PDB file of C-alpha atoms in Angstrom:
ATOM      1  CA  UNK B  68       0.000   0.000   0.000  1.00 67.00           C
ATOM      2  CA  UNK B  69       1.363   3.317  -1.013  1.00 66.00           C
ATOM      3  CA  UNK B  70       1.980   5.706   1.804  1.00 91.00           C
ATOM      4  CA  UNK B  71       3.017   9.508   1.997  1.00 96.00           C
ATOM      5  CA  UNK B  72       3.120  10.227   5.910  1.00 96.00           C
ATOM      6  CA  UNK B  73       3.371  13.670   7.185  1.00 96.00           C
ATOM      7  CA  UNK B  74       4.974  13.747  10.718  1.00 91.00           C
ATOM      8  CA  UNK B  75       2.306  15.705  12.794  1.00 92.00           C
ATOM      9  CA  UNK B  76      -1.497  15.445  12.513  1.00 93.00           C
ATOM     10  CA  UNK B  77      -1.579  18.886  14.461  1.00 95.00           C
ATOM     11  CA  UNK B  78       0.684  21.414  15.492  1.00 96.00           C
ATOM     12  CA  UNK B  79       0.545  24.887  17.135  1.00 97.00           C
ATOM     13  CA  UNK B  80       3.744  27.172  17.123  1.00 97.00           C
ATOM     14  CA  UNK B  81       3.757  31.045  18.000  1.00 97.00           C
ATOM     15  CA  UNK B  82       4.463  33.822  15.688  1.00 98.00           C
ATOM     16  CA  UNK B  83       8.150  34.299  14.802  1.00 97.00           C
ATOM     17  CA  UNK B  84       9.224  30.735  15.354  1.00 97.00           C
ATOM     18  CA  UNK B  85      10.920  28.643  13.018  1.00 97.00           C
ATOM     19  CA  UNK B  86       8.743  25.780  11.569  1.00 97.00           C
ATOM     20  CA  UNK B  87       9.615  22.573   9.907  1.00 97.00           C
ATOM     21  CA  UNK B  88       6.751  20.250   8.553  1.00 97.00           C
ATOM     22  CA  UNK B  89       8.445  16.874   7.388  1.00 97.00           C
ATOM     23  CA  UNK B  90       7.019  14.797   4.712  1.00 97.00           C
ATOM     24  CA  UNK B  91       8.452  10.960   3.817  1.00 97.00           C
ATOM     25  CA  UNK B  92       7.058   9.141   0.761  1.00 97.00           C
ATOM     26  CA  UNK B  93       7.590   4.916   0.332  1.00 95.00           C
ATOM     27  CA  UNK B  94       7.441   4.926  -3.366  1.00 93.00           C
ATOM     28  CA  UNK B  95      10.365   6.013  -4.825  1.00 94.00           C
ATOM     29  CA  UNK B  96       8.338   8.946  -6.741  1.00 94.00           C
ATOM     30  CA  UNK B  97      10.398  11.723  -8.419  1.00 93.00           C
ATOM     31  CA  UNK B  98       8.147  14.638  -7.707  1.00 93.00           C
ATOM     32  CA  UNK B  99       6.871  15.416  -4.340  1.00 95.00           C
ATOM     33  CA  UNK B 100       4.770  18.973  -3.566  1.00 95.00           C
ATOM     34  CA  UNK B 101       3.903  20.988  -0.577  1.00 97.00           C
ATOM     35  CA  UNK B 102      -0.107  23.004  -0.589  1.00 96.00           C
ATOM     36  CA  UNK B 103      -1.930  24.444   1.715  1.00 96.00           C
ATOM     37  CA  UNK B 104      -6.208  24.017   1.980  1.00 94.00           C
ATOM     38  CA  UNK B 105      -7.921  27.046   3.055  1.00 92.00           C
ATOM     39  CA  UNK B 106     -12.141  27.598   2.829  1.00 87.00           C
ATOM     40  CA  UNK B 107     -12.532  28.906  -0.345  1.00 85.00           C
ATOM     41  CA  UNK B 108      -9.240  28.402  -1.868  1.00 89.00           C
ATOM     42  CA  UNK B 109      -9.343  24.777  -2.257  1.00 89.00           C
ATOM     43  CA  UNK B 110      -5.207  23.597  -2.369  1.00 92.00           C
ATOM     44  CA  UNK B 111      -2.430  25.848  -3.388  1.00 93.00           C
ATOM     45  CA  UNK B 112       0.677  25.052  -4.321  1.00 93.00           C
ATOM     46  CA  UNK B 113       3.530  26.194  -2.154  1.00 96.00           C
ATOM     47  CA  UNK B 114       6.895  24.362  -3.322  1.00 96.00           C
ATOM     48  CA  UNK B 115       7.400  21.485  -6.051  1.00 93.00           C
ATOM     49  CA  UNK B 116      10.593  19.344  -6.149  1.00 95.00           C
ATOM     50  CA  UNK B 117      11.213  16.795  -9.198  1.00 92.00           C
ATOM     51  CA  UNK B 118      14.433  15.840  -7.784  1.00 92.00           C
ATOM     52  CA  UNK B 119      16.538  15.888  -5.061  1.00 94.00           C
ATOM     53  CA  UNK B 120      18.081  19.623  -4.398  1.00 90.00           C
ATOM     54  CA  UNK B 121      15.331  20.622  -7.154  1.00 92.00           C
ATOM     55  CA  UNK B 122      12.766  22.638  -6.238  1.00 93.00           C
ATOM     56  CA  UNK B 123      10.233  24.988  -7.903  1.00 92.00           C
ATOM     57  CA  UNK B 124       8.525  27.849  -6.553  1.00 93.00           C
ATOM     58  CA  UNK B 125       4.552  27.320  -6.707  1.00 92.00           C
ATOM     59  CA  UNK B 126       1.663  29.932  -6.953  1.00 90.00           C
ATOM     60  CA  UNK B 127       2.538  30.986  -3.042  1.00 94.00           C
ATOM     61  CA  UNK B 128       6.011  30.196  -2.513  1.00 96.00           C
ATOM     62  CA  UNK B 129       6.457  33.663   0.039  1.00 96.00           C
ATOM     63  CA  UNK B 130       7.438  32.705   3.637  1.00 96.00           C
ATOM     64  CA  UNK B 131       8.426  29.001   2.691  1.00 98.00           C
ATOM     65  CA  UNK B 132      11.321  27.525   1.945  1.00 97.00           C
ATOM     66  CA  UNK B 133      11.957  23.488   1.454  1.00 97.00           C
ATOM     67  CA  UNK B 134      14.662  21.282   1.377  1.00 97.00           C
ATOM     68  CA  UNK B 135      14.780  17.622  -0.317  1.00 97.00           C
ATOM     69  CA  UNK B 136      18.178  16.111   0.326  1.00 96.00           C
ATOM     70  CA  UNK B 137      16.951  12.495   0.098  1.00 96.00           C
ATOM     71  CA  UNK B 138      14.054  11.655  -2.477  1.00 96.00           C
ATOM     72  CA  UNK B 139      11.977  10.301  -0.184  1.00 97.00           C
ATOM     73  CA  UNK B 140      11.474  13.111   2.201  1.00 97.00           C
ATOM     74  CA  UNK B 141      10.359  16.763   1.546  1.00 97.00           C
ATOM     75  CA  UNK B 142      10.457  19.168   4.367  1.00 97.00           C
ATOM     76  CA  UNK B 143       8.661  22.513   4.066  1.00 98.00           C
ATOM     77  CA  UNK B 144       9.991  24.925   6.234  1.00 98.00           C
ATOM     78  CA  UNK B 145       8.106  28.114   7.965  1.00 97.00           C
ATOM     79  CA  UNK B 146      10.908  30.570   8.423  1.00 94.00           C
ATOM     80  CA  UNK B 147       9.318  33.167  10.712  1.00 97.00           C
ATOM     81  CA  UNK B 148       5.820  31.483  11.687  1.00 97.00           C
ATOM     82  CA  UNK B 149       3.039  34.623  11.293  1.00 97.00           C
ATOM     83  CA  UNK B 150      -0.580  33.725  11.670  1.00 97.00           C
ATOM     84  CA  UNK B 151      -1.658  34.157   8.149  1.00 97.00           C
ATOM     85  CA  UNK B 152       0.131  30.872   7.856  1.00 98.00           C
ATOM     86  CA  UNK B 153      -2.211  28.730   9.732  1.00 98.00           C
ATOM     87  CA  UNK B 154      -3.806  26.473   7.478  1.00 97.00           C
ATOM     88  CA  UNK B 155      -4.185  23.074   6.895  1.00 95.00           C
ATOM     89  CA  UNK B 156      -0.680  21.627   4.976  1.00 97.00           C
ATOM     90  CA  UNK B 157      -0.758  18.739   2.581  1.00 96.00           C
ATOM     91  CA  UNK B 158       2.265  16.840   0.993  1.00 97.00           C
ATOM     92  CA  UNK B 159       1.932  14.483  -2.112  1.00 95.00           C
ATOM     93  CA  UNK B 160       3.895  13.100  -4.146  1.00 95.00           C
ATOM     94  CA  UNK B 161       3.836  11.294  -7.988  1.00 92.00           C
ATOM     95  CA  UNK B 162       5.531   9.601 -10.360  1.00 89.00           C
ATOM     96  CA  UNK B 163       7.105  11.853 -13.507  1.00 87.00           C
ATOM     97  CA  UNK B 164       4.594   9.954 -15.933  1.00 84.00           C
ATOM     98  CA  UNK B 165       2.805  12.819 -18.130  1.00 77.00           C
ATOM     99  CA  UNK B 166      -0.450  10.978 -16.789  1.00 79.00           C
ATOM    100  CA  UNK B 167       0.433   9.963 -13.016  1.00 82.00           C
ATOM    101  CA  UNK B 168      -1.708  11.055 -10.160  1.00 86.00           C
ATOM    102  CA  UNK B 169      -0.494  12.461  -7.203  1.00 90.00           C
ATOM    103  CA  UNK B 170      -0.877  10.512  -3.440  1.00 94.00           C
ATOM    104  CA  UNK B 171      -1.635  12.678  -0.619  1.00 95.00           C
ATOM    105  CA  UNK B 172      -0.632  12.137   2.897  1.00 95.00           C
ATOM    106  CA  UNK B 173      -3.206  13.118   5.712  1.00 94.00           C
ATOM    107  CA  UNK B 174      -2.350  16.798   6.211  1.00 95.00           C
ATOM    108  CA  UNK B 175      -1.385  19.140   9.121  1.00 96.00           C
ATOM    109  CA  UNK B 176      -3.158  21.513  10.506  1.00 96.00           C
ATOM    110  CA  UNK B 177      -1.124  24.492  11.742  1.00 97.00           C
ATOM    111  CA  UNK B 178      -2.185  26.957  14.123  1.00 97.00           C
ATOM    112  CA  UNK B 179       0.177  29.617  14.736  1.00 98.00           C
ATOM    113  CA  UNK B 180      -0.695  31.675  17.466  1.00 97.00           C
TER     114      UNK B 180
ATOM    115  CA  UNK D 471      -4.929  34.247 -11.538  1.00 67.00           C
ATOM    116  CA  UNK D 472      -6.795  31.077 -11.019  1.00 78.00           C
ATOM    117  CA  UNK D 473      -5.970  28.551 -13.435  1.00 90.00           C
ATOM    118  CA  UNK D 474      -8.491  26.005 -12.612  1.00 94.00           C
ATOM    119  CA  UNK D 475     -11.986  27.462 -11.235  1.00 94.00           C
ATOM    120  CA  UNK D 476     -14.354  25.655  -9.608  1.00 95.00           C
ATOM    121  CA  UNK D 477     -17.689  27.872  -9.573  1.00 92.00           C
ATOM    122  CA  UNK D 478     -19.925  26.031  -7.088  1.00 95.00           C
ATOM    123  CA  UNK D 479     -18.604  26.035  -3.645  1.00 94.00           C
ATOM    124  CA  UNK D 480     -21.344  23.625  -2.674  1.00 96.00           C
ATOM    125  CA  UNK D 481     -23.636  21.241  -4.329  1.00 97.00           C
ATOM    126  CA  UNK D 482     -26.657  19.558  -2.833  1.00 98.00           C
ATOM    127  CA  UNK D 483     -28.054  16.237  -4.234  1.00 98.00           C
ATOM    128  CA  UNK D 484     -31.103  13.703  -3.489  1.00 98.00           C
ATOM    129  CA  UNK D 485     -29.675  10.232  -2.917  1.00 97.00           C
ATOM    130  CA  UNK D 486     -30.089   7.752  -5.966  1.00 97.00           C
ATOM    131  CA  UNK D 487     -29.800  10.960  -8.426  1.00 98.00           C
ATOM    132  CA  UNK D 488     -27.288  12.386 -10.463  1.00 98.00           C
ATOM    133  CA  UNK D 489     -24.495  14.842  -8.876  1.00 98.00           C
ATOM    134  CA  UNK D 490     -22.560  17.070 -11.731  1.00 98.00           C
ATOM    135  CA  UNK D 491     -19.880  18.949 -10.370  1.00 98.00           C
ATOM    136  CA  UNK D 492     -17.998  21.432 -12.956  1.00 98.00           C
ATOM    137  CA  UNK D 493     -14.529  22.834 -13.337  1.00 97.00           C
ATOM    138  CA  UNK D 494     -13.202  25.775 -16.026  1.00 97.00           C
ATOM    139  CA  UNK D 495      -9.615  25.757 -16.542  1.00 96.00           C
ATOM    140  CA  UNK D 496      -7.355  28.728 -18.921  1.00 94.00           C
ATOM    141  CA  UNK D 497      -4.317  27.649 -19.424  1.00 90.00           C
ATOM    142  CA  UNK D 498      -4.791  25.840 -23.125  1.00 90.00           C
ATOM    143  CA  UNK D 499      -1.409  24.068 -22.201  1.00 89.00           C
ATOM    144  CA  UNK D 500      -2.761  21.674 -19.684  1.00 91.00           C
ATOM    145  CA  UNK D 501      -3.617  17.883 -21.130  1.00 88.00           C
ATOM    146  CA  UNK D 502      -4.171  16.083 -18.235  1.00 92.00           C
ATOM    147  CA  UNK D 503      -7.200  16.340 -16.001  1.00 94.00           C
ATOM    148  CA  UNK D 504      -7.450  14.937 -12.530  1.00 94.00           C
ATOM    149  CA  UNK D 505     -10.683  14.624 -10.068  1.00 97.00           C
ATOM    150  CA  UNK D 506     -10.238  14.140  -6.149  1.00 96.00           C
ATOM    151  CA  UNK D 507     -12.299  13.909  -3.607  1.00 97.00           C
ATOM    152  CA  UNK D 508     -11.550  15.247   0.400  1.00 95.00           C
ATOM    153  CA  UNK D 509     -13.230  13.972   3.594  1.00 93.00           C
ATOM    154  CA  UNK D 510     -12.372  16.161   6.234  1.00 88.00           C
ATOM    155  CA  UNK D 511      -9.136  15.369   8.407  1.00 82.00           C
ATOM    156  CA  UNK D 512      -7.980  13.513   5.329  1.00 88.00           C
ATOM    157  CA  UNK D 513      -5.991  14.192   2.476  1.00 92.00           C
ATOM    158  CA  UNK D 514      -7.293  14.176  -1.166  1.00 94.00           C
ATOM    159  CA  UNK D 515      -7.218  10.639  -2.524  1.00 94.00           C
ATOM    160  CA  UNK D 516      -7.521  10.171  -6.623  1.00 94.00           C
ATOM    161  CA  UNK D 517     -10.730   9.754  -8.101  1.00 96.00           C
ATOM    162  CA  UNK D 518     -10.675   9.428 -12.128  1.00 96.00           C
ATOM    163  CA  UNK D 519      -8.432  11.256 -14.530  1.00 94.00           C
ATOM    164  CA  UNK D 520      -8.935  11.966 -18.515  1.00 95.00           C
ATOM    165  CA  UNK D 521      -6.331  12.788 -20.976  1.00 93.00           C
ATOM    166  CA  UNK D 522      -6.811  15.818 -23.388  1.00 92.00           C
ATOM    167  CA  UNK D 523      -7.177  13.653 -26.165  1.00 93.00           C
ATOM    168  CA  UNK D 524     -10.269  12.090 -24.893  1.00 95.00           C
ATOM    169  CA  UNK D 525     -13.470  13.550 -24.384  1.00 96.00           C
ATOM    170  CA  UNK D 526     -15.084  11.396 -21.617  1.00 97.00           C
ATOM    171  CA  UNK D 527     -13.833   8.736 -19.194  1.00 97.00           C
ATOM    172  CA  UNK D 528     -15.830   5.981 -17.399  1.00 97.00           C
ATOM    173  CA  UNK D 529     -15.229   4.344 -13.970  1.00 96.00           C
ATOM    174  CA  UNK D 530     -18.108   3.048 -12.696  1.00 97.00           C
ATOM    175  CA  UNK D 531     -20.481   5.153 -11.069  1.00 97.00           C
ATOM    176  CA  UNK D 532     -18.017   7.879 -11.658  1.00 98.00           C
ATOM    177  CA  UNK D 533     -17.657   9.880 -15.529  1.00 98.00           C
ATOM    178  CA  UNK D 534     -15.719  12.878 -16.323  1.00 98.00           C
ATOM    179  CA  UNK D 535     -16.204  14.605 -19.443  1.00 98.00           C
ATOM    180  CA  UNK D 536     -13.973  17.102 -21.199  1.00 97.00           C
ATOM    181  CA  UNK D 537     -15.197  19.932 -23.100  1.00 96.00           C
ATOM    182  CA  UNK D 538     -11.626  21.244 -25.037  1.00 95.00           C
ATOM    183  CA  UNK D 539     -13.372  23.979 -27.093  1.00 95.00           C
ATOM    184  CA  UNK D 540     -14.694  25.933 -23.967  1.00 96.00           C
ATOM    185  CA  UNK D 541     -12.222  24.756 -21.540  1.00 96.00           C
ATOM    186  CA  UNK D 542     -14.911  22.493 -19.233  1.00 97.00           C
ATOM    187  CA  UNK D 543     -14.891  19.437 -17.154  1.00 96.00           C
ATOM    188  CA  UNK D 544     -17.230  17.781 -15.277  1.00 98.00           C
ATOM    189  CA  UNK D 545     -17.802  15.171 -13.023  1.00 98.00           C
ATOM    190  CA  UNK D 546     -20.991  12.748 -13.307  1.00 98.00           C
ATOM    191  CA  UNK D 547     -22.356  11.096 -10.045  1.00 98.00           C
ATOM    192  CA  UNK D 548     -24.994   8.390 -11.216  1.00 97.00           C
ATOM    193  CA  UNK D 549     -26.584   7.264  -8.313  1.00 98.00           C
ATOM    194  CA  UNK D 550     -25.437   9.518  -5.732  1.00 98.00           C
ATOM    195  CA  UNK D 551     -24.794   7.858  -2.458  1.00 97.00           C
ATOM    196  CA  UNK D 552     -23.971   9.030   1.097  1.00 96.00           C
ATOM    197  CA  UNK D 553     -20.725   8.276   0.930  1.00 96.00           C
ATOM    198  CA  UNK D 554     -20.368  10.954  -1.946  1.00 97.00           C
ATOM    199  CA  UNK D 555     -20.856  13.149   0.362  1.00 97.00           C
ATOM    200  CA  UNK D 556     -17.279  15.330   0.618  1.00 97.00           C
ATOM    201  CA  UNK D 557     -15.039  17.952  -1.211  1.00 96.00           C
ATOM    202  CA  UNK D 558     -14.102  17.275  -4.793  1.00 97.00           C
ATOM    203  CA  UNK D 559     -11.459  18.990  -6.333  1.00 96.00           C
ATOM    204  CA  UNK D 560     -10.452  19.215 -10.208  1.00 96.00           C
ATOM    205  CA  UNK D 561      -6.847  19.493 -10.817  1.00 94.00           C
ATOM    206  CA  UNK D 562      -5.141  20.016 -14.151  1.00 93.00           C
ATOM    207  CA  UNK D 563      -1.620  19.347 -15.144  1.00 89.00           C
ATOM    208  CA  UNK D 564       0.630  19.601 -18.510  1.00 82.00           C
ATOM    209  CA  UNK D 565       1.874  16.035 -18.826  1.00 67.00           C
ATOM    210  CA  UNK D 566       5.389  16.448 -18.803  1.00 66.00           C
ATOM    211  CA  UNK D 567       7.730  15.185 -16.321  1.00 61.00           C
ATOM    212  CA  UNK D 568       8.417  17.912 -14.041  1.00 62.00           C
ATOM    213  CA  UNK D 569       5.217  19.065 -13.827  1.00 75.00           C
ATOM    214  CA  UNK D 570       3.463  20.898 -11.188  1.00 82.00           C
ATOM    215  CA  UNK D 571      -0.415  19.759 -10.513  1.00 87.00           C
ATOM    216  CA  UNK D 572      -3.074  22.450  -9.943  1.00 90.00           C
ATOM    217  CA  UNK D 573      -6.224  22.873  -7.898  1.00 92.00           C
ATOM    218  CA  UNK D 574      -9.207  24.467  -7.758  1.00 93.00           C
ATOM    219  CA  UNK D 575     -10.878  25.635  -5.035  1.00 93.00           C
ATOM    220  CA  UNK D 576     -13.205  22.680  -4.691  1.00 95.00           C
ATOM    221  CA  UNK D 577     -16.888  21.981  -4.565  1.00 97.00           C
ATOM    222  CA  UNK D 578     -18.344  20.448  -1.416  1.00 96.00           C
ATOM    223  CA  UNK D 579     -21.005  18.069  -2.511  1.00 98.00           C
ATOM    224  CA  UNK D 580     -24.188  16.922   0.164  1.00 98.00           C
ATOM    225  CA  UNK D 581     -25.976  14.143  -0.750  1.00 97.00           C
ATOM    226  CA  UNK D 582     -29.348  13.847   1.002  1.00 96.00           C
ATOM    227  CA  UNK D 583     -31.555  11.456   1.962  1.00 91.00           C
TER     228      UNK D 583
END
């Protein structure tokens, strides 16, 4: 059974800290992607990396960073928490097939206070 | 800009009847059309795909047709069932290798009794 895990279910950090949200995929996928769910703006993309050390800047890429040393984990990382940035954070990841899907792990819901 | 649109924020359906959810996309590049679906405190898991060079795609209760000319898609329910009930997104990609996968904002479909 595929599996993208995300390592907290729930988290809640205070404004200015330094965040890290860690993502680890078991299927050897190329291309793995950070978004965020908010009411109304269904998921956007933050980061997308289709390699290790690659990495693309999505449609909201401001106050992120990521880092993907090994391929099978993706780490999104909240440099100066603010609380515009509590959402609910979802990792995937997919194959580099023109017609693969993408498997979600079960998000994280961030509350920064 | 938003690149795939999803009009209907919610949708409300008798059981046993037919849901159609829609989905608008602008970028002509994209060839590869994806449908999810979102219970809450879950991530999105895959629900049927289409390529751009078909025009509908069957999977049981589930059909997605694609509309190239006006840059449609939709999602046919027939019967809806309880366990419909949930957030569907559309997502649209271009179908090379590194390629990122965009969202709309989603439509949250009820299906009543």
């Amino acid at each position: 059974d595929v599996k993208v895990t995300q390592s907290s279910r729930y988290l809640v950090k205070r404004t200015g800290e330094k965040v890290f949200l860690e993502c680890v995929q078991d299927m050897d996928h190329e291309n793995m992607f950070w978004y965020r769910q908010d009411p109304g703006l269904g998921l956007r993309l933050i980061y997308f990396s289709y390699d290790v050390k690659m990495k693309e800047k999505g449609d909201i890429p401001e106050g992120y960073s990521v880092s993907r040393e090994k391929k099978e984990r993706f780490s999104l990382i909240l440099e100066s928490a603010s609380t515009n940035q509590t959402s609910m954070y979802l990792c995937a990841s997919s194959t580099q097939d023109p017609d693969a899907e993408a498997f979600f792990g079960q998000g994280t819901r961030l509350t920064v206070v | 800009d938003q690149q795939v649109k999803q009009n209907s924020p919610s949708l409300s359906v008798q059981e046993g009847r037919i849901s159609i959810l829609n989905c608008d996309y602008t970028n002509s590049m994209f060839d590869y059309f994806l449908w999810y679906k979102k219970y809450p405190a879950e991530g999105p898991t895959f629900l049927i795909s289409i390529s751009s060079i078909k025009d509908k795609n069957e999977d049981g209760r589930f059909t997605v047709f694609l509309n190239k000319s006006a840059k449609h898609l939709s999602l046919h329910i027939v019967p809806s069932q309880p366990g419909d009930s949930a957030v569907y997104f559309c997502a649209a990609s271009v179908g090379s290798s590194a390629s990122k996968i965009i969202f709309g904002s989603g439509t949250r479909l009820s299906i009543r009794p």
